[in-house]
């Protein structure tokens, strides 16, 4: 008598093929082209030096999660604080990186030129991605350090 049922080998082949197909489906099929981005696909960005050019940079990054803002001049940075009301506010970048280090993926730096390298070096040592306004450094030593 012939067995007309599905063989185990065929079942495993079909199941493995279906599982592989699901893992390689392009993101646009799953809704990314419709504007849906999973929260885990967004970066958590911190901004240092957010008045002036820093505010412009953060607005360009506003599709991501802006989680922390830091500026020594709260009056100058007030408009940026208003742009991102849910972001935590700091006046010292060292304190910001210490407290929020695990929650930050990237750091945007637009401070005074002479402070770029120190902030960038600290962020890089912590394993963060860095976007820095030019000039990145003021000396060959700082360049080699980074």
Short mmCIF file of N, CA, C and O in Angstrom, two decimals:
data_model
loop_
_atom_site.label_atom_id
_atom_site.label_comp_id
_atom_site.label_asym_id
_atom_site.label_seq_id
_atom_site.Cartn_x
_atom_site.Cartn_y
_atom_site.Cartn_z
N UNK A 1 0.83 -1.18 0.00
CA UNK A 1 0.00 0.00 0.00
C UNK A 1 0.88 1.24 0.00
O UNK A 1 1.84 1.35 0.75
N UNK A 2 0.57 2.20 -0.84
CA UNK A 2 1.38 3.40 -1.01
C UNK A 2 0.94 4.47 0.00
O UNK A 2 -0.25 4.71 0.18
N UNK A 3 1.92 5.14 0.64
CA UNK A 3 1.65 6.21 1.60
C UNK A 3 1.45 7.52 0.84
O UNK A 3 2.37 8.02 0.19
N UNK A 4 0.26 8.09 0.90
CA UNK A 4 -0.03 9.31 0.14
C UNK A 4 0.19 10.57 0.98
O UNK A 4 -0.04 11.67 0.51
N UNK A 5 0.63 10.44 2.22
CA UNK A 5 0.83 11.58 3.11
C UNK A 5 2.13 12.32 2.81
O UNK A 5 2.97 11.89 2.02
N UNK A 6 2.32 13.42 3.45
CA UNK A 6 3.51 14.25 3.31
C UNK A 6 4.67 13.60 4.06
O UNK A 6 4.55 13.23 5.22
N UNK A 7 5.78 13.43 3.37
CA UNK A 7 6.94 12.83 4.00
C UNK A 7 7.64 13.86 4.88
O UNK A 7 7.58 15.06 4.63
N UNK A 8 8.29 13.38 5.91
CA UNK A 8 8.98 14.26 6.85
C UNK A 8 10.04 15.10 6.15
O UNK A 8 10.18 16.29 6.40
N UNK A 9 10.78 14.52 5.25
CA UNK A 9 11.83 15.23 4.53
C UNK A 9 11.24 16.38 3.70
O UNK A 9 11.78 17.49 3.69
N UNK A 10 10.12 16.15 3.04
CA UNK A 10 9.47 17.21 2.25
C UNK A 10 8.94 18.32 3.16
O UNK A 10 9.03 19.50 2.84
N UNK A 11 8.40 17.94 4.30
CA UNK A 11 7.89 18.92 5.25
C UNK A 11 9.01 19.83 5.74
O UNK A 11 8.87 21.05 5.79
N UNK A 12 10.15 19.23 6.11
CA UNK A 12 11.29 20.02 6.60
C UNK A 12 11.83 20.95 5.51
O UNK A 12 12.19 22.10 5.79
N UNK A 13 11.88 20.46 4.28
CA UNK A 13 12.35 21.28 3.16
C UNK A 13 11.45 22.50 2.96
O UNK A 13 11.90 23.63 2.80
N UNK A 14 10.14 22.27 2.97
CA UNK A 14 9.17 23.34 2.76
C UNK A 14 9.23 24.35 3.90
O UNK A 14 9.23 25.57 3.68
N UNK A 15 9.29 23.88 5.11
CA UNK A 15 9.35 24.76 6.29
C UNK A 15 10.62 25.59 6.29
O UNK A 15 10.59 26.80 6.55
N UNK A 16 11.75 24.98 5.99
CA UNK A 16 13.02 25.71 5.96
C UNK A 16 13.01 26.78 4.86
O UNK A 16 13.49 27.89 5.05
N UNK A 17 12.44 26.44 3.72
CA UNK A 17 12.35 27.41 2.63
C UNK A 17 11.48 28.59 2.99
O UNK A 17 11.81 29.74 2.70
N UNK A 18 10.36 28.34 3.65
CA UNK A 18 9.47 29.43 4.07
C UNK A 18 10.14 30.32 5.11
O UNK A 18 10.03 31.55 5.06
N UNK A 19 10.84 29.71 6.05
CA UNK A 19 11.53 30.49 7.08
C UNK A 19 12.62 31.36 6.46
O UNK A 19 12.80 32.53 6.84
N UNK A 20 13.35 30.84 5.51
CA UNK A 20 14.39 31.61 4.83
C UNK A 20 13.79 32.76 4.04
O UNK A 20 14.32 33.87 4.03
N UNK A 21 12.67 32.52 3.39
CA UNK A 21 12.03 33.58 2.59
C UNK A 21 11.58 34.73 3.47
O UNK A 21 11.70 35.90 3.10
N UNK A 22 11.05 34.43 4.63
CA UNK A 22 10.58 35.49 5.53
C UNK A 22 11.74 36.36 6.02
O UNK A 22 11.60 37.56 6.15
N UNK A 23 12.89 35.77 6.27
CA UNK A 23 14.01 36.54 6.80
C UNK A 23 14.68 37.40 5.75
O UNK A 23 15.39 38.35 6.10
N UNK A 24 14.47 37.15 4.46
CA UNK A 24 15.12 37.96 3.43
C UNK A 24 14.13 38.82 2.65
O UNK A 24 14.49 39.39 1.64
N UNK A 25 12.93 38.97 3.16
CA UNK A 25 11.95 39.84 2.50
C UNK A 25 12.42 41.28 2.68
O UNK A 25 12.77 41.69 3.78
N UNK A 26 12.44 42.08 1.61
CA UNK A 26 12.85 43.47 1.73
C UNK A 26 11.94 44.24 2.68
O UNK A 26 10.75 43.94 2.81
N UNK A 27 12.50 45.27 3.33
CA UNK A 27 11.75 46.01 4.33
C UNK A 27 10.55 46.75 3.73
O UNK A 27 9.57 46.99 4.42
N UNK A 28 10.60 47.10 2.42
CA UNK A 28 9.47 47.82 1.84
C UNK A 28 8.22 46.94 1.75
O UNK A 28 7.11 47.43 1.77
N UNK A 29 8.42 45.63 1.69
CA UNK A 29 7.28 44.72 1.66
C UNK A 29 6.58 44.70 3.02
O UNK A 29 5.37 44.58 3.11
N UNK A 30 7.35 44.86 4.08
CA UNK A 30 6.80 44.81 5.43
C UNK A 30 6.27 46.16 5.92
O UNK A 30 5.91 46.30 7.07
N UNK A 31 6.27 47.21 5.07
CA UNK A 31 5.65 48.46 5.44
C UNK A 31 6.58 49.64 5.59
O UNK A 31 6.14 50.74 5.88
N UNK A 32 7.88 49.48 5.42
CA UNK A 32 8.81 50.60 5.61
C UNK A 32 8.57 51.70 4.56
O UNK A 32 8.70 52.87 4.86
N UNK A 33 8.19 51.32 3.35
CA UNK A 33 7.94 52.32 2.31
C UNK A 33 6.68 53.14 2.62
O UNK A 33 6.50 54.21 2.07
N UNK A 34 5.84 52.63 3.50
CA UNK A 34 4.63 53.36 3.88
C UNK A 34 4.89 54.30 5.05
O UNK A 34 3.97 54.89 5.59
N UNK A 35 6.15 54.43 5.45
CA UNK A 35 6.50 55.34 6.53
C UNK A 35 6.62 54.70 7.89
O UNK A 35 6.94 55.37 8.86
N UNK A 36 6.38 53.41 7.99
CA UNK A 36 6.50 52.76 9.29
C UNK A 36 7.95 52.33 9.51
O UNK A 36 8.52 51.61 8.72
N UNK A 37 8.52 52.82 10.59
CA UNK A 37 9.87 52.42 10.99
C UNK A 37 9.78 51.91 12.42
O UNK A 37 9.24 52.59 13.29
N UNK A 38 10.27 50.74 12.64
CA UNK A 38 10.25 50.17 13.98
C UNK A 38 11.09 51.03 14.92
O UNK A 38 12.13 51.55 14.51
N UNK A 39 10.66 51.19 16.17
CA UNK A 39 11.44 51.98 17.11
C UNK A 39 12.87 51.49 17.26
O UNK A 39 13.78 52.27 17.49
N UNK A 40 13.08 50.21 17.10
CA UNK A 40 14.43 49.66 17.22
C UNK A 40 15.30 50.02 16.03
O UNK A 40 16.51 49.83 16.07
N UNK A 41 14.72 50.53 14.95
CA UNK A 41 15.48 50.94 13.78
C UNK A 41 15.92 52.39 13.85
O UNK A 41 16.56 52.89 12.93
N UNK A 42 15.55 53.11 14.90
CA UNK A 42 15.92 54.51 15.04
C UNK A 42 17.10 54.66 15.99
O UNK A 42 17.24 53.93 16.96
N UNK A 43 17.94 55.65 15.69
CA UNK A 43 19.08 55.95 16.56
C UNK A 43 18.64 56.86 17.69
O UNK A 43 17.79 57.73 17.50
N UNK A 44 19.26 56.71 18.85
CA UNK A 44 19.09 57.65 19.95
C UNK A 44 20.26 58.61 19.90
O UNK A 44 21.41 58.21 20.11
N UNK A 45 19.98 59.87 19.60
CA UNK A 45 21.03 60.86 19.36
C UNK A 45 21.05 61.89 20.48
O UNK A 45 20.01 62.36 20.94
N UNK A 46 22.27 62.26 20.88
CA UNK A 46 22.47 63.34 21.84
C UNK A 46 23.14 64.49 21.11
O UNK A 46 24.02 64.28 20.26
N UNK A 47 22.75 65.70 21.43
CA UNK A 47 23.34 66.88 20.82
C UNK A 47 24.13 67.68 21.83
O UNK A 47 23.64 67.96 22.92
N UNK A 48 25.35 68.06 21.46
CA UNK A 48 26.19 68.90 22.31
C UNK A 48 26.49 70.17 21.54
O UNK A 48 27.02 70.12 20.43
N UNK A 49 26.15 71.32 22.11
CA UNK A 49 26.30 72.59 21.41
C UNK A 49 25.13 72.79 20.47
O UNK A 49 25.27 72.77 19.26
N UNK A 50 23.95 72.97 21.04
CA UNK A 50 22.71 72.91 20.25
C UNK A 50 22.15 74.26 19.84
O UNK A 50 21.15 74.32 19.16
N UNK A 51 22.79 75.35 20.27
CA UNK A 51 22.37 76.65 19.77
C UNK A 51 23.00 76.85 18.41
O UNK A 51 23.99 76.22 18.05
N UNK A 52 22.45 77.70 17.57
CA UNK A 52 23.06 77.99 16.27
C UNK A 52 23.06 76.79 15.35
O UNK A 52 22.05 76.16 15.07
N UNK A 53 24.24 76.44 14.83
CA UNK A 53 24.39 75.36 13.86
C UNK A 53 23.97 74.00 14.43
O UNK A 53 23.47 73.15 13.70
N UNK A 54 24.15 73.79 15.70
CA UNK A 54 23.74 72.53 16.32
C UNK A 54 22.25 72.29 16.20
O UNK A 54 21.80 71.17 15.99
N UNK A 55 21.48 73.35 16.32
CA UNK A 55 20.02 73.21 16.18
C UNK A 55 19.65 72.79 14.76
O UNK A 55 18.80 71.94 14.55
N UNK A 56 20.31 73.39 13.77
CA UNK A 56 20.07 73.04 12.37
C UNK A 56 20.42 71.57 12.13
O UNK A 56 19.68 70.84 11.46
N UNK A 57 21.54 71.13 12.67
CA UNK A 57 21.95 69.73 12.52
C UNK A 57 20.93 68.78 13.14
O UNK A 57 20.58 67.76 12.55
N UNK A 58 20.46 69.11 14.32
CA UNK A 58 19.49 68.24 14.99
C UNK A 58 18.16 68.20 14.26
O UNK A 58 17.50 67.17 14.21
N UNK A 59 17.75 69.32 13.69
CA UNK A 59 16.51 69.32 12.90
C UNK A 59 16.64 68.37 11.72
O UNK A 59 15.68 67.70 11.35
N UNK A 60 17.82 68.32 11.11
CA UNK A 60 18.05 67.40 9.99
C UNK A 60 18.03 65.94 10.46
O UNK A 60 17.78 65.05 9.67
N UNK A 61 18.29 65.72 11.74
CA UNK A 61 18.30 64.37 12.31
C UNK A 61 17.00 64.04 13.03
O UNK A 61 16.91 63.03 13.72
N UNK A 62 15.99 64.86 12.86
CA UNK A 62 14.78 64.73 13.67
C UNK A 62 13.94 63.49 13.34
O UNK A 62 12.99 63.19 14.06
N UNK A 63 14.29 62.77 12.28
CA UNK A 63 13.59 61.50 12.02
C UNK A 63 14.04 60.42 13.01
O UNK A 63 13.38 59.40 13.13
N UNK A 64 15.14 60.66 13.68
CA UNK A 64 15.64 59.75 14.71
C UNK A 64 15.16 60.22 16.08
O UNK A 64 14.48 61.23 16.19
N UNK A 65 15.52 59.52 17.12
CA UNK A 65 15.14 59.90 18.49
C UNK A 65 16.20 60.83 19.07
O UNK A 65 17.34 60.41 19.28
N UNK A 66 15.83 62.06 19.34
CA UNK A 66 16.73 63.00 20.00
C UNK A 66 16.46 62.84 21.50
O UNK A 66 15.41 63.25 21.98
N UNK A 67 17.40 62.24 22.22
CA UNK A 67 17.15 61.86 23.61
C UNK A 67 17.82 62.76 24.63
O UNK A 67 17.41 62.79 25.79
N UNK A 68 18.86 63.50 24.23
CA UNK A 68 19.57 64.36 25.18
C UNK A 68 20.11 65.59 24.46
O UNK A 68 20.58 65.50 23.32
N UNK A 69 20.03 66.73 25.16
CA UNK A 69 20.53 67.99 24.61
C UNK A 69 21.44 68.64 25.63
O UNK A 69 21.12 68.65 26.82
N UNK A 70 22.55 69.20 25.15
CA UNK A 70 23.52 69.80 26.06
C UNK A 70 24.03 71.11 25.49
O UNK A 70 24.45 71.17 24.33
N UNK A 71 23.98 72.15 26.30
CA UNK A 71 24.57 73.44 25.92
C UNK A 71 24.86 74.22 27.19
O UNK A 71 24.08 74.16 28.15
N UNK A 72 25.97 74.95 27.20
CA UNK A 72 26.34 75.73 28.38
C UNK A 72 25.51 77.00 28.50
O UNK A 72 25.39 77.57 29.58
N UNK A 73 24.91 77.45 27.41
CA UNK A 73 24.10 78.67 27.41
C UNK A 73 22.63 78.31 27.18
O UNK A 73 22.19 78.12 26.04
N UNK A 74 21.89 78.18 28.26
CA UNK A 74 20.49 77.75 28.16
C UNK A 74 19.62 78.75 27.40
O UNK A 74 18.67 78.35 26.74
N UNK A 75 19.94 80.04 27.50
CA UNK A 75 19.15 81.05 26.77
C UNK A 75 19.34 80.90 25.27
O UNK A 75 18.39 80.94 24.51
N UNK A 76 20.58 80.71 24.85
CA UNK A 76 20.90 80.57 23.43
C UNK A 76 20.31 79.28 22.86
O UNK A 76 19.92 79.22 21.70
N UNK A 77 20.21 78.26 23.69
CA UNK A 77 19.72 76.96 23.24
C UNK A 77 18.23 76.76 23.47
O UNK A 77 17.69 75.70 23.15
N UNK A 78 17.54 77.76 24.00
CA UNK A 78 16.14 77.62 24.39
C UNK A 78 15.24 77.14 23.23
O UNK A 78 14.39 76.29 23.41
N UNK A 79 15.45 77.68 22.05
CA UNK A 79 14.62 77.27 20.91
C UNK A 79 14.79 75.79 20.59
O UNK A 79 13.83 75.10 20.24
N UNK A 80 16.00 75.29 20.70
CA UNK A 80 16.25 73.86 20.44
C UNK A 80 15.62 73.01 21.53
O UNK A 80 15.08 71.95 21.25
N UNK A 81 15.68 73.48 22.77
CA UNK A 81 15.01 72.76 23.86
C UNK A 81 13.51 72.66 23.57
O UNK A 81 12.88 71.64 23.85
N UNK A 82 12.94 73.72 23.01
CA UNK A 82 11.51 73.72 22.68
C UNK A 82 11.21 72.81 21.48
O UNK A 82 10.13 72.23 21.40
N UNK A 83 12.16 72.69 20.55
CA UNK A 83 11.98 71.80 19.40
C UNK A 83 11.89 70.33 19.82
O UNK A 83 11.21 69.54 19.18
N UNK A 84 12.63 69.98 20.87
CA UNK A 84 12.69 68.58 21.34
C UNK A 84 12.36 68.54 22.84
O UNK A 84 13.24 68.32 23.68
N UNK A 85 11.10 68.73 23.19
CA UNK A 85 10.73 68.84 24.61
C UNK A 85 10.93 67.56 25.42
O UNK A 85 11.10 67.62 26.63
N UNK A 86 10.92 66.41 24.77
CA UNK A 86 11.08 65.15 25.52
C UNK A 86 12.54 64.79 25.78
O UNK A 86 12.81 63.85 26.54
N UNK A 87 13.47 65.52 25.17
CA UNK A 87 14.89 65.23 25.38
C UNK A 87 15.34 65.75 26.74
O UNK A 87 14.91 66.81 27.19
N UNK A 88 16.20 65.00 27.38
CA UNK A 88 16.74 65.39 28.67
C UNK A 88 17.75 66.52 28.46
O UNK A 88 18.54 66.48 27.52
N UNK A 89 17.77 67.50 29.35
CA UNK A 89 18.62 68.69 29.19
C UNK A 89 19.83 68.65 30.12
O UNK A 89 19.70 68.28 31.28
N UNK A 90 20.96 69.07 29.56
CA UNK A 90 22.21 69.12 30.33
C UNK A 90 22.97 70.38 30.00
O UNK A 90 22.82 70.94 28.91
N UNK A 91 23.85 70.80 30.91
CA UNK A 91 24.76 71.90 30.62
C UNK A 91 26.21 71.42 30.56
O UNK A 91 27.09 72.13 30.08
N UNK A 92 26.47 70.18 31.01
CA UNK A 92 27.81 69.60 30.98
C UNK A 92 27.77 68.29 30.19
O UNK A 92 27.09 67.34 30.57
N UNK A 93 28.51 68.23 29.09
CA UNK A 93 28.48 67.06 28.22
C UNK A 93 29.03 65.82 28.92
O UNK A 93 28.61 64.71 28.63
N UNK A 94 29.98 66.00 29.85
CA UNK A 94 30.53 64.85 30.57
C UNK A 94 29.47 64.19 31.44
O UNK A 94 29.36 62.96 31.48
N UNK A 95 28.66 65.00 32.10
CA UNK A 95 27.57 64.48 32.91
C UNK A 95 26.53 63.78 32.03
O UNK A 95 26.02 62.70 32.38
N UNK A 96 26.24 64.37 30.88
CA UNK A 96 25.28 63.78 29.95
C UNK A 96 25.74 62.39 29.50
O UNK A 96 24.98 61.42 29.54
N UNK A 97 27.00 62.29 29.08
CA UNK A 97 27.52 61.00 28.61
C UNK A 97 27.61 59.98 29.74
O UNK A 97 27.39 58.79 29.53
N UNK A 98 27.89 60.44 30.94
CA UNK A 98 27.97 59.54 32.09
C UNK A 98 26.59 58.98 32.44
O UNK A 98 26.43 57.79 32.66
N UNK A 99 25.59 59.87 32.49
CA UNK A 99 24.25 59.44 32.89
C UNK A 99 23.51 58.68 31.80
O UNK A 99 22.79 57.73 32.07
N UNK A 100 23.66 59.12 30.56
CA UNK A 100 22.85 58.55 29.47
C UNK A 100 23.65 57.70 28.51
O UNK A 100 23.15 57.34 27.45
N UNK A 101 24.87 57.36 28.86
CA UNK A 101 25.75 56.62 27.97
C UNK A 101 25.14 55.37 27.36
O UNK A 101 25.29 55.11 26.17
N UNK A 102 24.41 54.60 28.16
CA UNK A 102 23.82 53.36 27.66
C UNK A 102 22.62 53.60 26.75
O UNK A 102 22.24 52.73 25.98
N UNK A 103 22.02 54.78 26.86
CA UNK A 103 20.82 55.09 26.08
C UNK A 103 21.11 55.89 24.81
O UNK A 103 20.19 56.24 24.09
N UNK A 104 22.37 56.19 24.56
CA UNK A 104 22.76 57.01 23.41
C UNK A 104 23.49 56.15 22.39
O UNK A 104 24.40 55.40 22.73
N UNK A 105 23.10 56.28 21.12
CA UNK A 105 23.78 55.58 20.03
C UNK A 105 24.78 56.49 19.32
O UNK A 105 25.79 56.03 18.81
N UNK A 106 24.47 57.79 19.24
CA UNK A 106 25.30 58.72 18.48
C UNK A 106 25.30 60.08 19.15
O UNK A 106 24.37 60.44 19.86
N UNK A 107 26.36 60.86 18.88
CA UNK A 107 26.50 62.19 19.44
C UNK A 107 26.77 63.18 18.32
O UNK A 107 27.64 62.96 17.47
N UNK A 108 26.00 64.27 18.30
CA UNK A 108 26.21 65.36 17.35
C UNK A 108 26.93 66.48 18.11
O UNK A 108 26.47 66.92 19.17
N UNK A 109 28.07 66.93 17.59
CA UNK A 109 28.89 67.94 18.27
C UNK A 109 28.97 69.19 17.41
O UNK A 109 29.43 69.15 16.27
N UNK A 110 28.50 70.31 17.97
CA UNK A 110 28.58 71.60 17.28
C UNK A 110 28.94 72.69 18.28
O UNK A 110 28.33 73.75 18.32
N UNK A 111 29.93 72.41 19.11
CA UNK A 111 30.38 73.35 20.13
C UNK A 111 31.44 74.28 19.56
O UNK A 111 31.73 74.24 18.36
N UNK A 112 32.07 75.05 20.43
CA UNK A 112 33.21 75.87 20.00
C UNK A 112 34.32 74.97 19.47
O UNK A 112 34.50 73.84 19.97
N UNK A 113 35.04 75.44 18.48
CA UNK A 113 36.02 74.61 17.78
C UNK A 113 37.04 73.93 18.70
O UNK A 113 37.40 72.78 18.47
N UNK A 114 37.49 74.62 19.73
CA UNK A 114 38.56 74.06 20.57
C UNK A 114 38.08 72.90 21.46
O UNK A 114 38.91 72.25 22.09
N UNK A 115 36.79 72.63 21.50
CA UNK A 115 36.29 71.53 22.34
C UNK A 115 35.87 70.30 21.54
O UNK A 115 35.53 69.28 22.14
N UNK A 116 35.89 70.38 20.23
CA UNK A 116 35.42 69.26 19.40
C UNK A 116 36.15 67.96 19.70
O UNK A 116 35.52 66.92 19.88
N UNK A 117 37.46 68.00 19.72
CA UNK A 117 38.25 66.77 19.85
C UNK A 117 38.02 66.07 21.18
O UNK A 117 37.91 64.85 21.23
N UNK A 118 37.94 66.84 22.26
CA UNK A 118 37.76 66.24 23.58
C UNK A 118 36.42 65.52 23.68
O UNK A 118 36.34 64.38 24.18
N UNK A 119 35.37 66.16 23.20
CA UNK A 119 34.04 65.55 23.25
C UNK A 119 33.98 64.32 22.34
O UNK A 119 33.48 63.26 22.71
N UNK A 120 34.52 64.48 21.12
CA UNK A 120 34.51 63.37 20.16
C UNK A 120 35.31 62.18 20.68
O UNK A 120 34.87 61.03 20.57
N UNK A 121 36.47 62.43 21.28
CA UNK A 121 37.31 61.34 21.79
C UNK A 121 36.58 60.58 22.90
O UNK A 121 36.60 59.34 22.93
N UNK A 122 35.92 61.31 23.78
CA UNK A 122 35.19 60.66 24.87
C UNK A 122 34.05 59.80 24.32
O UNK A 122 33.85 58.66 24.74
N UNK A 123 33.30 60.35 23.37
CA UNK A 123 32.17 59.61 22.78
C UNK A 123 32.66 58.37 22.03
O UNK A 123 32.07 57.30 22.13
N UNK A 124 33.75 58.52 21.29
CA UNK A 124 34.29 57.39 20.53
C UNK A 124 34.78 56.29 21.48
O UNK A 124 34.55 55.10 21.24
N UNK A 125 35.43 56.68 22.58
CA UNK A 125 35.88 55.69 23.57
C UNK A 125 34.70 54.92 24.15
O UNK A 125 34.83 53.76 24.52
N UNK A 126 33.56 55.57 24.22
CA UNK A 126 32.35 54.92 24.76
C UNK A 126 31.65 54.07 23.69
O UNK A 126 30.63 53.45 23.97
N UNK A 127 32.18 54.08 22.47
CA UNK A 127 31.59 53.29 21.40
C UNK A 127 30.44 53.96 20.68
O UNK A 127 29.63 53.29 20.05
N UNK A 128 30.36 55.28 20.77
CA UNK A 128 29.27 56.02 20.13
C UNK A 128 29.69 56.49 18.74
O UNK A 128 30.86 56.75 18.48
N UNK A 129 28.71 56.62 17.86
CA UNK A 129 28.96 57.24 16.56
C UNK A 129 29.00 58.75 16.78
O UNK A 129 28.31 59.27 17.66
N UNK A 130 29.81 59.44 15.98
CA UNK A 130 29.99 60.87 16.19
C UNK A 130 29.81 61.63 14.89
O UNK A 130 30.39 61.25 13.85
N UNK A 131 29.01 62.70 14.94
CA UNK A 131 28.94 63.68 13.86
C UNK A 131 29.49 64.96 14.46
O UNK A 131 28.99 65.43 15.49
N UNK A 132 30.52 65.52 13.84
CA UNK A 132 31.18 66.69 14.39
C UNK A 132 31.32 67.78 13.34
O UNK A 132 31.72 67.51 12.21
N UNK A 133 31.00 69.00 13.73
CA UNK A 133 31.22 70.14 12.85
C UNK A 133 32.73 70.33 12.67
O UNK A 133 33.52 69.99 13.53
N UNK A 134 33.10 70.91 11.54
CA UNK A 134 34.52 71.15 11.33
C UNK A 134 34.96 72.40 12.07
O UNK A 134 34.13 73.27 12.32
N UNK A 135 36.18 72.56 12.42
CA UNK A 135 37.27 71.59 12.31
C UNK A 135 37.17 70.54 13.40
O UNK A 135 36.80 70.84 14.52
N UNK A 136 37.48 69.32 13.05
CA UNK A 136 37.42 68.23 14.02
C UNK A 136 38.50 68.42 15.09
O UNK A 136 38.25 68.19 16.27
N UNK A 137 39.70 68.82 14.67
CA UNK A 137 40.80 68.99 15.62
C UNK A 137 41.56 70.28 15.32
O UNK A 137 41.37 70.89 14.27
N UNK A 138 42.43 70.66 16.26
CA UNK A 138 43.27 71.85 16.08
C UNK A 138 44.75 71.51 15.99
O UNK A 138 45.56 72.40 15.78
N UNK A 139 45.09 70.27 16.19
CA UNK A 139 46.50 69.89 16.15
C UNK A 139 46.65 68.47 15.63
O UNK A 139 45.69 67.70 15.60
N UNK A 140 47.87 68.16 15.23
CA UNK A 140 48.17 66.81 14.77
C UNK A 140 47.99 65.82 15.92
O UNK A 140 47.49 64.71 15.74
N UNK A 141 48.35 66.26 17.12
CA UNK A 141 48.19 65.39 18.30
C UNK A 141 46.73 64.98 18.49
O UNK A 141 46.43 63.81 18.69
N UNK A 142 45.83 65.96 18.42
CA UNK A 142 44.41 65.65 18.56
C UNK A 142 43.91 64.73 17.45
O UNK A 142 43.13 63.82 17.69
N UNK A 143 44.40 64.95 16.24
CA UNK A 143 44.01 64.10 15.11
C UNK A 143 44.45 62.66 15.34
O UNK A 143 43.68 61.73 15.10
N UNK A 144 45.67 62.48 15.81
CA UNK A 144 46.18 61.13 16.06
C UNK A 144 45.45 60.50 17.23
O UNK A 144 45.24 59.28 17.23
N UNK A 145 45.07 61.30 18.20
CA UNK A 145 44.32 60.79 19.34
C UNK A 145 43.00 60.19 18.89
O UNK A 145 42.61 59.11 19.32
N UNK A 146 42.33 60.89 18.00
CA UNK A 146 41.06 60.40 17.50
C UNK A 146 41.28 59.23 16.56
O UNK A 146 40.47 58.33 16.48
#
